[in-house]
CSV table of C-alpha atoms in Angstrom, one decimal:
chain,number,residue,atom,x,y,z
A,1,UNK,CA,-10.0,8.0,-29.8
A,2,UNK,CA,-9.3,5.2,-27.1
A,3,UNK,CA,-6.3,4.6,-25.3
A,4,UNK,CA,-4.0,2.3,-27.5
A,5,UNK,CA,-4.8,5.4,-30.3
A,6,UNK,CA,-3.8,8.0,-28.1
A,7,UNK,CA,-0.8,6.5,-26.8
A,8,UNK,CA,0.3,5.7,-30.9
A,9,UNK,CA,-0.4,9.3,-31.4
A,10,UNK,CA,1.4,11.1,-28.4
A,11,UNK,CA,4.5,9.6,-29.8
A,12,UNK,CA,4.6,12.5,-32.3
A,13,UNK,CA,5.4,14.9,-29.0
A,14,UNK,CA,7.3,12.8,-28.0
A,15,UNK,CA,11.1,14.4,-27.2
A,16,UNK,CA,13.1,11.8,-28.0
A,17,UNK,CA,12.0,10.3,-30.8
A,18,UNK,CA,14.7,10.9,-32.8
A,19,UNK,CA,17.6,9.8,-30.2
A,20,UNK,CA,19.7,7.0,-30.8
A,21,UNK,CA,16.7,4.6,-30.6
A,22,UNK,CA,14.4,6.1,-33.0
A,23,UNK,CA,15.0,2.7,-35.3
A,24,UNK,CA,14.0,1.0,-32.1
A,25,UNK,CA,11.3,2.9,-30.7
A,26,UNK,CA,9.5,3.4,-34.2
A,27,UNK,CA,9.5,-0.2,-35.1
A,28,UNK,CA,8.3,-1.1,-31.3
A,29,UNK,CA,5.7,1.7,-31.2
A,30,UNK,CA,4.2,-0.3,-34.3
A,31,UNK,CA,4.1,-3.3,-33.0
A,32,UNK,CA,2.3,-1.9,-30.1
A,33,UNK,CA,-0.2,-0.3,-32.7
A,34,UNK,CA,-0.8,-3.4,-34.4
A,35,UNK,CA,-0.9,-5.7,-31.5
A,36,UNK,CA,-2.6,-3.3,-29.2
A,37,UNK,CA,-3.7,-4.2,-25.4
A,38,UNK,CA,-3.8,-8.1,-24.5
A,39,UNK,CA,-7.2,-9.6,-23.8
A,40,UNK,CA,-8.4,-12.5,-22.3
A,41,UNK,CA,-8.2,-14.6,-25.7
A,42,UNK,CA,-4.3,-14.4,-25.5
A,43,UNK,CA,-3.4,-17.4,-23.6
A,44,UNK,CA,-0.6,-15.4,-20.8
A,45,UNK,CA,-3.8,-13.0,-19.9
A,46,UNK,CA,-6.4,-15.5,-19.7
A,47,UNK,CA,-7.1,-14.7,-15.6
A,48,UNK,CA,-6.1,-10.9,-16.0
A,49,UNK,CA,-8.6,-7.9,-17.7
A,50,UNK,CA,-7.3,-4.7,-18.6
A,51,UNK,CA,-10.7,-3.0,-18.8
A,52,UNK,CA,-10.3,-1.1,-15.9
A,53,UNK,CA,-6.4,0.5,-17.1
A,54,UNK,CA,-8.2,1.3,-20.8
A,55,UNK,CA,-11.2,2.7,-19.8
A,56,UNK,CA,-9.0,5.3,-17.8
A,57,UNK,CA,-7.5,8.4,-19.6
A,58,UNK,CA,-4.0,7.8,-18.9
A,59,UNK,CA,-1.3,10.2,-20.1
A,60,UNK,CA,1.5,8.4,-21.2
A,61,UNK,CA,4.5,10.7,-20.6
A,62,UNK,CA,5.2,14.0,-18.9
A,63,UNK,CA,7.1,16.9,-20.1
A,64,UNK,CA,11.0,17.3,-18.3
A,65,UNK,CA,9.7,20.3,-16.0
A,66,UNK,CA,7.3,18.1,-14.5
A,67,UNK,CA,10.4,17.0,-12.2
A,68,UNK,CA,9.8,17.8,-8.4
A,69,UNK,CA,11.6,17.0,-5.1
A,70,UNK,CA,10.2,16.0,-1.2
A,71,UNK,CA,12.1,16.5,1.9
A,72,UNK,CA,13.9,14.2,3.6
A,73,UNK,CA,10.8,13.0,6.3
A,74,UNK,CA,8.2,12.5,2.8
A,75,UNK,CA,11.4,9.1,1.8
A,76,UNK,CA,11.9,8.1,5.5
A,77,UNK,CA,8.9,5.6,5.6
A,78,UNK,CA,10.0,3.7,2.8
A,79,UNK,CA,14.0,3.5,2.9
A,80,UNK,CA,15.5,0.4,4.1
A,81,UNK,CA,18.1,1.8,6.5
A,82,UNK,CA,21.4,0.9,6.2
A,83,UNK,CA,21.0,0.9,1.6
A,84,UNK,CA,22.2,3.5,-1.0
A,85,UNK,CA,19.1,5.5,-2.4
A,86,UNK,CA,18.1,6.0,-6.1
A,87,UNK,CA,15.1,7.9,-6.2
A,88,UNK,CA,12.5,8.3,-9.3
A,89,UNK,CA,9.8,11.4,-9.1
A,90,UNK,CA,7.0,11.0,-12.0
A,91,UNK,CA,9.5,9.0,-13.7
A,92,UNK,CA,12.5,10.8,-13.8
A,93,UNK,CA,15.7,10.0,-11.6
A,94,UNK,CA,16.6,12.5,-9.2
A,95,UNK,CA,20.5,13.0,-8.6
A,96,UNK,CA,19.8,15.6,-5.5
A,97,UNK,CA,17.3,13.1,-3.9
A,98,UNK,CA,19.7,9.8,-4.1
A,99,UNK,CA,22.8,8.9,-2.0
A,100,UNK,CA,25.3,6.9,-3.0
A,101,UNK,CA,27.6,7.7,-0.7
A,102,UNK,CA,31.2,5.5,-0.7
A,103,UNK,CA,29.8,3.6,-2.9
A,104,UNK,CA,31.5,1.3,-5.5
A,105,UNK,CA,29.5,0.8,-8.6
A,106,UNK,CA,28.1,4.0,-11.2
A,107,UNK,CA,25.1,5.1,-12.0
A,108,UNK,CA,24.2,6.9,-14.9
A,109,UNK,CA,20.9,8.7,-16.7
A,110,UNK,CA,19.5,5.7,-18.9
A,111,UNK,CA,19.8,8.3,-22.1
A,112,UNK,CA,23.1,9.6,-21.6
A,113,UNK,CA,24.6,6.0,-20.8
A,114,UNK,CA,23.1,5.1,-24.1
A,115,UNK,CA,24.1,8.1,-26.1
A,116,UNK,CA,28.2,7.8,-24.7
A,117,UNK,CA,28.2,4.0,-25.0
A,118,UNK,CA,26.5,4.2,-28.7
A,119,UNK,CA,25.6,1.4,-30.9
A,120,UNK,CA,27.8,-1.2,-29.4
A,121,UNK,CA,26.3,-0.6,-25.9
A,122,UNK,CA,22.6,-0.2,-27.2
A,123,UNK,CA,23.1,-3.6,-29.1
A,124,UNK,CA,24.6,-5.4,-25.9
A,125,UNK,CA,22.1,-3.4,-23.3
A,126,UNK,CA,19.2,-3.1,-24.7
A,127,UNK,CA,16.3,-5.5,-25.6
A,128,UNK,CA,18.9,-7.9,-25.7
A,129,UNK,CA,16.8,-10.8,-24.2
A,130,UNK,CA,13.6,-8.9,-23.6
A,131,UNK,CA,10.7,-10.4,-25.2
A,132,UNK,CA,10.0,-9.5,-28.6
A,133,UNK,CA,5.8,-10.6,-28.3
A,134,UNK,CA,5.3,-8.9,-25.4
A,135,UNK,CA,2.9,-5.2,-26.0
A,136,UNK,CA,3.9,-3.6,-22.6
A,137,UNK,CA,7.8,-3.9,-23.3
A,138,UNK,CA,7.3,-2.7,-26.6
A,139,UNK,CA,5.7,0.6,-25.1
A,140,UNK,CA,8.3,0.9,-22.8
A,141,UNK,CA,11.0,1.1,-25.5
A,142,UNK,CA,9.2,3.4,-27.8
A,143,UNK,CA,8.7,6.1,-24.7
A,144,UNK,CA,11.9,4.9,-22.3
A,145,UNK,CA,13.3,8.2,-21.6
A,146,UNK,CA,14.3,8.0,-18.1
A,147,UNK,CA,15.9,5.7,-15.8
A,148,UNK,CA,19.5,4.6,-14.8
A,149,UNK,CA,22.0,2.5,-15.8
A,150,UNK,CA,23.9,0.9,-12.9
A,151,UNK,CA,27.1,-1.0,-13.2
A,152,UNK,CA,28.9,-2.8,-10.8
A,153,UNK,CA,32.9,-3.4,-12.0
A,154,UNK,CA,34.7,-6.8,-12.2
A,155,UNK,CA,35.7,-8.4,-9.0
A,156,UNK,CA,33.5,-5.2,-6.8
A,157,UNK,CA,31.1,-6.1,-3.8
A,158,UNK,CA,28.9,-3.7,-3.4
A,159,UNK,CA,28.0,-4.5,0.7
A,160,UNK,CA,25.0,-2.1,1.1
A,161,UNK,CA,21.7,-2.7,-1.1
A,162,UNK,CA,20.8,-0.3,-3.6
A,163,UNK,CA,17.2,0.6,-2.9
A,164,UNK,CA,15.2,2.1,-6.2
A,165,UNK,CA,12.1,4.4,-4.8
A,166,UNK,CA,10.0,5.0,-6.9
A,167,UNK,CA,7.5,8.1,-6.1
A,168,UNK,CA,4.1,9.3,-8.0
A,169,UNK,CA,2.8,12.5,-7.5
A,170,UNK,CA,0.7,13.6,-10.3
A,171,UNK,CA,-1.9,16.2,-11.3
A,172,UNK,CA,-3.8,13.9,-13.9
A,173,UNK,CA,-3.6,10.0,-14.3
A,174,UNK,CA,-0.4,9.4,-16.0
A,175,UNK,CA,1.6,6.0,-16.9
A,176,UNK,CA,5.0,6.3,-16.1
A,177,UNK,CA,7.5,4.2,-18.6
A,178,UNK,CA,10.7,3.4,-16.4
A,179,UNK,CA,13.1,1.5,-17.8
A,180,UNK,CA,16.6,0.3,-15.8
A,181,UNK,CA,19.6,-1.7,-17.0
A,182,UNK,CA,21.9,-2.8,-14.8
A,183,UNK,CA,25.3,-5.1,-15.1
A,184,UNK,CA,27.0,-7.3,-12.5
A,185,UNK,CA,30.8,-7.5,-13.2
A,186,UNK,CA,32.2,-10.9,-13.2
A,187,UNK,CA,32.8,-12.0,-9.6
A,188,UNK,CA,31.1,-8.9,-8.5
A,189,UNK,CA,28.1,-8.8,-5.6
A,190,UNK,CA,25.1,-7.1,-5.8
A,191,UNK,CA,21.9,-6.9,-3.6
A,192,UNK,CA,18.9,-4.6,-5.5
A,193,UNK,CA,15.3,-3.7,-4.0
A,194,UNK,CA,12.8,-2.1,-5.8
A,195,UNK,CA,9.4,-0.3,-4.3
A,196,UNK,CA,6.5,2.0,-6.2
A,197,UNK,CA,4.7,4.4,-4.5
A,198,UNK,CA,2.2,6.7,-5.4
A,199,UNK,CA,1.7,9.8,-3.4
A,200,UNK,CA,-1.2,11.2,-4.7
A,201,UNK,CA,-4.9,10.2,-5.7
A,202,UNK,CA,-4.9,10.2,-8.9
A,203,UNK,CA,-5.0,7.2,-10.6
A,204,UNK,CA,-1.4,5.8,-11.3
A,205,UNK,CA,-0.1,2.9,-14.0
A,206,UNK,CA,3.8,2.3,-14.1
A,207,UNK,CA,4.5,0.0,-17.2
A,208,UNK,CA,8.7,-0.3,-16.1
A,209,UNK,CA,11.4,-2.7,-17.8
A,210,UNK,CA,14.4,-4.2,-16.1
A,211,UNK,CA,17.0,-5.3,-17.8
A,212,UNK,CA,19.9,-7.4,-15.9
A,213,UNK,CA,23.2,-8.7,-16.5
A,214,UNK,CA,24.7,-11.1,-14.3
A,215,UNK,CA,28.4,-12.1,-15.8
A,216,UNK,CA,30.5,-15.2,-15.2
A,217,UNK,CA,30.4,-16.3,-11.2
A,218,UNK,CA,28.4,-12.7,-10.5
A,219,UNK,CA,25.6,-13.2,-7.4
A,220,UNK,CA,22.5,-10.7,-7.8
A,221,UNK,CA,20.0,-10.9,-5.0
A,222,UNK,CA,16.8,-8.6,-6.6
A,223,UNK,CA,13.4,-7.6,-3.8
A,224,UNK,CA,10.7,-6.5,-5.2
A,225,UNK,CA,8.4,-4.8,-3.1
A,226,UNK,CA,5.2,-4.3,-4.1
A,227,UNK,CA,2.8,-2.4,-1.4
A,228,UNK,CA,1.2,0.9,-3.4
A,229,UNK,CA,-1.9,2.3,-2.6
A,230,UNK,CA,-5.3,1.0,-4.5
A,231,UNK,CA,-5.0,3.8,-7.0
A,232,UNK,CA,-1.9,2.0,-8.4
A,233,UNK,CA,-1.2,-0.2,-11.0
A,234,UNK,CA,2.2,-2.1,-11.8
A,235,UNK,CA,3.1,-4.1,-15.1
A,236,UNK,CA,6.5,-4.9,-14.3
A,237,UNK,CA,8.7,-7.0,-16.8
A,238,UNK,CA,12.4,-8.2,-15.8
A,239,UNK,CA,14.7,-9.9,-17.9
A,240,UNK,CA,17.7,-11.3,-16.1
A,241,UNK,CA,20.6,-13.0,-18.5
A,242,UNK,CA,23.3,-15.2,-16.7
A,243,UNK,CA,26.0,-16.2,-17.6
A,244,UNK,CA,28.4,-19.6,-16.4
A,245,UNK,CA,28.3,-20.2,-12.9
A,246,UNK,CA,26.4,-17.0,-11.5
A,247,UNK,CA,23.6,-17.1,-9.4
A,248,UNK,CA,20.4,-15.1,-9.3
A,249,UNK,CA,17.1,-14.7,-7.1
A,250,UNK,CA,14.6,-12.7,-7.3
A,251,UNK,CA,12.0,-12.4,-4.2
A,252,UNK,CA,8.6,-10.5,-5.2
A,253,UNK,CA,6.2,-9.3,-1.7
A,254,UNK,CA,3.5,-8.2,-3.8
A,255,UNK,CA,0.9,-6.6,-0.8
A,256,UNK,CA,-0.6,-3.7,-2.5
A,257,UNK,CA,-1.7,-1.6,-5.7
A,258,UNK,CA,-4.8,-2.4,-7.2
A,259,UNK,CA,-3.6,-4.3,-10.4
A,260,UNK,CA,-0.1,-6.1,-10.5
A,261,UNK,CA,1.3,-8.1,-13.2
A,262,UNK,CA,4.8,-9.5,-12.7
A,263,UNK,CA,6.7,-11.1,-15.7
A,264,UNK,CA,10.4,-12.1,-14.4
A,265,UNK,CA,12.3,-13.8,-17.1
A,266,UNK,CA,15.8,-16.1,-17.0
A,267,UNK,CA,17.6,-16.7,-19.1
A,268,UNK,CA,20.8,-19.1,-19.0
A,269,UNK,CA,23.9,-18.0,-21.5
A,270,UNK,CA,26.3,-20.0,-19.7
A,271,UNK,CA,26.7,-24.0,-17.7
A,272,UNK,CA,26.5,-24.1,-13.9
A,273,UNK,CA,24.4,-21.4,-12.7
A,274,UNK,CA,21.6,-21.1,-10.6
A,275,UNK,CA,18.3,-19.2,-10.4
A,276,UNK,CA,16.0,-18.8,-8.2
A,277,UNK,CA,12.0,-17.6,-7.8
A,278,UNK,CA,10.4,-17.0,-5.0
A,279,UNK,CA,7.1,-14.7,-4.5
A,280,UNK,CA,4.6,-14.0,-1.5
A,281,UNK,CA,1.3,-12.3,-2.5
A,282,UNK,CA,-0.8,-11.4,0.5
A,283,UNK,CA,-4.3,-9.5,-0.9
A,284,UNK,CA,-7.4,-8.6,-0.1
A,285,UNK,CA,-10.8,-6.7,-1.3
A,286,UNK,CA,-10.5,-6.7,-4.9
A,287,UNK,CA,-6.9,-6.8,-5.6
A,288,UNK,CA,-5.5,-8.3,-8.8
A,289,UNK,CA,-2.2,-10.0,-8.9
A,290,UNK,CA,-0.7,-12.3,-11.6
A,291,UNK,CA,2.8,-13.4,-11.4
A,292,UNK,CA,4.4,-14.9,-15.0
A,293,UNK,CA,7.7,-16.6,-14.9
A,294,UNK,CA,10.1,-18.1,-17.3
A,295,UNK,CA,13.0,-19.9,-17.0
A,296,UNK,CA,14.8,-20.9,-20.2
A,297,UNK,CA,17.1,-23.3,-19.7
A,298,UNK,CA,19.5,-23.1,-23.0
A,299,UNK,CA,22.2,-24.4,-21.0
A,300,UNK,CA,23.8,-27.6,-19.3
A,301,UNK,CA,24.2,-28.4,-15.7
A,302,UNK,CA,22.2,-25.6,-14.4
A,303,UNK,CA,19.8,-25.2,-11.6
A,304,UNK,CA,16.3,-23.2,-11.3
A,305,UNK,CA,14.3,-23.4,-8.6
A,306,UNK,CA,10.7,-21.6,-7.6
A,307,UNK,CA,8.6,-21.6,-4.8
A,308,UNK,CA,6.0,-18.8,-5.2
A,309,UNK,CA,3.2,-18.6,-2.3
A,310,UNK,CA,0.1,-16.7,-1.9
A,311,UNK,CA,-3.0,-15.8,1.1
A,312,UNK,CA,-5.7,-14.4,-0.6
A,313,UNK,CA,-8.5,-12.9,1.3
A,314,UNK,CA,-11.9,-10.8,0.3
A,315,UNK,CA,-12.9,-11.0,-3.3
A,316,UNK,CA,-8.9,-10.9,-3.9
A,317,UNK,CA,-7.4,-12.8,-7.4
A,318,UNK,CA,-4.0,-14.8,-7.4
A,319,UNK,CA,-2.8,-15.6,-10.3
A,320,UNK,CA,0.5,-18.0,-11.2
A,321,UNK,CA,1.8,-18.8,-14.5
A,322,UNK,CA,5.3,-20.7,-14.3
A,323,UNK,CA,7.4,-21.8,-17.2
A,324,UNK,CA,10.1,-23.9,-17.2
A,325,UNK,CA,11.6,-24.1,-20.7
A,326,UNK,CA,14.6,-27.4,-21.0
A,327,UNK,CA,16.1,-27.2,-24.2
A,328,UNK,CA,17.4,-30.3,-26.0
A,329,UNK,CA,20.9,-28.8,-25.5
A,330,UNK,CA,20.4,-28.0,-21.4
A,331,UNK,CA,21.5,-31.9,-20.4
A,332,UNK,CA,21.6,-32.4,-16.1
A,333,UNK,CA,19.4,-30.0,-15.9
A,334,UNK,CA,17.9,-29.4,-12.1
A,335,UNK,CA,14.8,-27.7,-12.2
A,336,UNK,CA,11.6,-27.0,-9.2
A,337,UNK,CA,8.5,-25.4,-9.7
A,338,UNK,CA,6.3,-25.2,-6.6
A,339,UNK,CA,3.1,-22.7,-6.2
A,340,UNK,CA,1.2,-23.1,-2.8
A,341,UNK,CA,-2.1,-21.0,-2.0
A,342,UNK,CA,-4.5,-20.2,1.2
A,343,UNK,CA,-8.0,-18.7,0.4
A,344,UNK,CA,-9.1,-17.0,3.7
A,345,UNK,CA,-12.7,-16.2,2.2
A,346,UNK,CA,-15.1,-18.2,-0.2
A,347,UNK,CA,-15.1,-15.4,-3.1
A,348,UNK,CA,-11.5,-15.4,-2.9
A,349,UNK,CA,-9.7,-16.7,-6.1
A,350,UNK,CA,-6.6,-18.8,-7.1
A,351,UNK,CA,-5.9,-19.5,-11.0
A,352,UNK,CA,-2.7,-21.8,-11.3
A,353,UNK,CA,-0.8,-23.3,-14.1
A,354,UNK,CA,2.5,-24.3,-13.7
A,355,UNK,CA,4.3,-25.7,-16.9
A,356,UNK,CA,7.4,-27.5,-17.8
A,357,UNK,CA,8.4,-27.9,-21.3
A,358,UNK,CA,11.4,-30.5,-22.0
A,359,UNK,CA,13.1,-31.6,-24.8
A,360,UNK,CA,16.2,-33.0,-23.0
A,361,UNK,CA,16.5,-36.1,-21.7
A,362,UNK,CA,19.5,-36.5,-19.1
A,363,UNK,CA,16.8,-34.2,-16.8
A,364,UNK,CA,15.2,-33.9,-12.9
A,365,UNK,CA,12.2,-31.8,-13.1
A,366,UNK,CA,9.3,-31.3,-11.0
A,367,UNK,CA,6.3,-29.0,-10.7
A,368,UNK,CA,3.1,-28.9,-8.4
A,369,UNK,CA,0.7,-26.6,-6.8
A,370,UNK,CA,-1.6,-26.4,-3.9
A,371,UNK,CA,-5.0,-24.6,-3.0
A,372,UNK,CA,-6.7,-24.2,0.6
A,373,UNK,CA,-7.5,-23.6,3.4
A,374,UNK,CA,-6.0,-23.0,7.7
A,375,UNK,CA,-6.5,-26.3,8.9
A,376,UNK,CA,-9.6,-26.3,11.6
A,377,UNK,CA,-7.5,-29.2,13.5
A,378,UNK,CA,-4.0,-26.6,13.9
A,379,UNK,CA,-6.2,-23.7,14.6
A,380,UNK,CA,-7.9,-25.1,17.2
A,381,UNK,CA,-4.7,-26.7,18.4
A,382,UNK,CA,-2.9,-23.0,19.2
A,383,UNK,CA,-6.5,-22.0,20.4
A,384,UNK,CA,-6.6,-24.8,23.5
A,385,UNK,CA,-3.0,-23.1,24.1
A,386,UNK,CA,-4.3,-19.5,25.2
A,387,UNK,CA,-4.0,-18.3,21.8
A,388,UNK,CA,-6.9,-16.2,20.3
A,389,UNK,CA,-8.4,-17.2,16.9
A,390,UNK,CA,-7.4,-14.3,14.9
A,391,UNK,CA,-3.6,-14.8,16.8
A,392,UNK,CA,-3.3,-18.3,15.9
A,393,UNK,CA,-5.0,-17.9,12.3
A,394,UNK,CA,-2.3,-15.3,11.5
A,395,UNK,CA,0.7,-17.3,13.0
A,396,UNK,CA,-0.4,-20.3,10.6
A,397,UNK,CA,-0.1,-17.2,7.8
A,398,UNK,CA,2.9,-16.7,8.7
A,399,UNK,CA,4.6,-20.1,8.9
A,400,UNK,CA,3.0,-21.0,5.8
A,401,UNK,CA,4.8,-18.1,3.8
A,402,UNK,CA,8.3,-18.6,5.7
A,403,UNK,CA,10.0,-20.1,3.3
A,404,UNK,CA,9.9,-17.6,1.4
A,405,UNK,CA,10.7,-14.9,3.9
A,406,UNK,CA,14.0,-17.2,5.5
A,407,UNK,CA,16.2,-16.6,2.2
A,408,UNK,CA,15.5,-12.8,2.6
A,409,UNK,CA,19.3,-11.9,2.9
A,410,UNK,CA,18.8,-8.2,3.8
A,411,UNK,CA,18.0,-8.3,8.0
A,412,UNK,CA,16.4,-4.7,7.9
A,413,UNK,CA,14.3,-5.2,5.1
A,414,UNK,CA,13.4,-8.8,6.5
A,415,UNK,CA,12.2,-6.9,9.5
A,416,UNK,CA,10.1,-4.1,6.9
A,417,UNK,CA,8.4,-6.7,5.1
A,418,UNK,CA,7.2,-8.5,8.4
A,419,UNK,CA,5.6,-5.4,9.8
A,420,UNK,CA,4.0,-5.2,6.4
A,421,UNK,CA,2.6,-8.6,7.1
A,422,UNK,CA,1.3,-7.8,10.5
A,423,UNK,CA,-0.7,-5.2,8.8
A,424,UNK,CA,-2.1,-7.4,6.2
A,425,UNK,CA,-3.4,-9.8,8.7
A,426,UNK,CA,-4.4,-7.1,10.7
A,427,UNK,CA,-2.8,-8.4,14.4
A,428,UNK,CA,-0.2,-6.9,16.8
A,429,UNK,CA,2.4,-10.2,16.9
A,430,UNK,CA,6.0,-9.8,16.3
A,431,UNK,CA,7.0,-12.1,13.8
């Protein structure tokens, strides 16, 4: 029995199989049977193997006493001071580990949010914009059975980030199926950051699915930082839905794990709102990481703009895939795609494709993308100032992936994510 086969088959122990989504999770668990894992034949995974994730005996889902807790000093090293705390243990959300202390938006259990809300809630909350050919969403919403629903009320700004930890600490290699929604009231405020981190050593895949609502002249500011441990895997997919006049970014750090797909997905229900995409992928050894974006512009007078950047060291892969989608209805349409890359080794590798597919004509779009090297001339510029080679190599880093580090709105994670870097590049500068 391989992997997809066992997976198909656990869904028979599976506890909540006959909730509120069994219609749902039965008709996706088939289309994960029939489809089964993506190879390199299917055009969105040409650069990216999954060998390595099915040739390991992953189990999929964990029984509810499998729930544990970790004191206080185990979550210091990866809260963002100053941010309210959801924490996730081997997939389930822990009420006694969180703090959301004065704070003025809800959270509730994924299951029991569906369950009160009912079918009007799980038609307007769930897989409402997801994409219906994707494999690793479909697995998701056949075994979703924990995560949170977060809503922010009308007119609320919430002033301190919410920071979603997520912690692995498993006895066997397991793949853990999170699955969030979260709604952003109409003129309501709302800054999100989202880390994995795996605890133990065995080997750890998290297939997780975001859903996001951002309503009428909402602002979401979502960080995703990726820095796990090599015995990680992430296959993240995120679906944000606007609505007129809001505005939406989405930063991704992607340092660490050993396999990371990102698929981050807008789409525009409404004119005059903005989105925006911006990712910084530092790797090295053998690291895998493929970012896939999609912007579908169904709407006029809105803006999208992406500017996604990546240093890629060792026998590291970078992978971009960027789609901008302009219907025939989405007239004054702004759109900017930009994908820039350093390779620091010669058996370092870039793939890049970025793609813009228009069928308005009242439009200003642009894409591009870049791939090489430090520049001998600037390095030995800094050098004839008193600054050593590996100092002035990892300032030129660093300027280079600025732009996307300056729209960081969250000062102490700003600060987190630059210590990160100095690790990366392996120098004692403060950036």
């Amino acid at each position: 029995m391989d992997l997809k086969e066992k997976w198909v088959a656990s869904f028979e122990t599976f506890p909540h199989k006959d909730d509120i989504l069994k219609d749902i999770r039965r008709e996706a668990l088939s289309f994960f049977g029939e489809k089964g894992f993506p190879h390199k034949k299917v055009e969105a995974w040409k650069y990216t193997s999954l060998k390595d994730i099915q040739a390991t005996d992953y189990t999929l889902w964990q029984p509810i006493h499998a729930k544990k807790t970790f004191a206080p000093e185990v979550l210091h090293p990866y809260w963002i001071e100053g941010s309210h705390l959801l924490v996730f243990v081997n997939g389930f959300f822990s009420a006694e580990m969180s703090n959301t202390d004065g704070a003025n938006f809800t959270v509730t259990p994924l299951l029991e949010a569906l369950h009160k809300g009912g079918a009007s809630f799980v038609s307007k909350y769930f897989n409402a914009d997801t994409e219906k050919g994707d494999v690793f969403t479909a697995l998701n919403t056949a075994y979703a059975a924990e995560g949170v629903y977060i809503e922010v009320p009308k007119g609320k700004v919430v002033e301190k980030p919410i920071q979603l930890l997520y912690l692995s600490d498993s006895t066997v290699p397991t793949c853990y199926q999170p699955r969030n929604i979260i709604s952003v009231g109409e003129n309501a405020e709302l800054k999100v950051i989202e880390m994995h981190h795996n605890l133990c050593e065995q080997q750890v895949l998290t297939n997780a699915v975001t859903e996001v609502f951002v309503a009428k002249d909402a602002h979401l500011d979502y960080y995703k930082l990726q820095n796990d441990k090599l015995n990680a895997s992430l296959i993240d997919n995120t679906y944000i839905s606007q609505e007129a006049q809001s505005h939406a970014s989405v930063h991704t750090f992607s340092f660490g794990g050993t396999l990371t797909r990102n698929n981050l997905n807008f789409y525009h229900h409404g004119e005059y709102l903005e989105s925006t995409l911006k990712g910084l992928s530092i790797l090295q050894g053998t690291q895998h990481t493929d970012h896939y974006t999609l912007v579908n512009h169904a709407q006029a007078n809105c803006e999208s703009h992406q500017d996604y950047k990546s240093i890629v060291n060792g026998e590291a892969t970078n992978v971009f895939n960027g789609k901008i989608m302009v219907e025939q209805i989405a007239q004054k349409t702004n759109a900017y795609q930009q994908n820039d890359n350093i390779l620091l080794s010669e058996k370092a590798t870039v793939y890049t494709k970025p793609q813009l597919e228009i069928f308005a004509d009242d439009v200003k779009c642009s894409h591009g993308c870049t791939v090489g090297s430090l520049s001998p001339e600037s390095l030995f510029y800094l050098q004839t100032r008193g600054i050593g080679k590996k100092e002035a190599s990892a300032l030129l880093t660093y300027a280079f992936a600025n732009t996307v580090l300056e729209s960081v709105k969250i000062p102490a994670l700003s600060d987190y994510v630059n210590k990160i870097i100095a690790a990366k590049l392996d120098v004692k500068v403060d950036f």
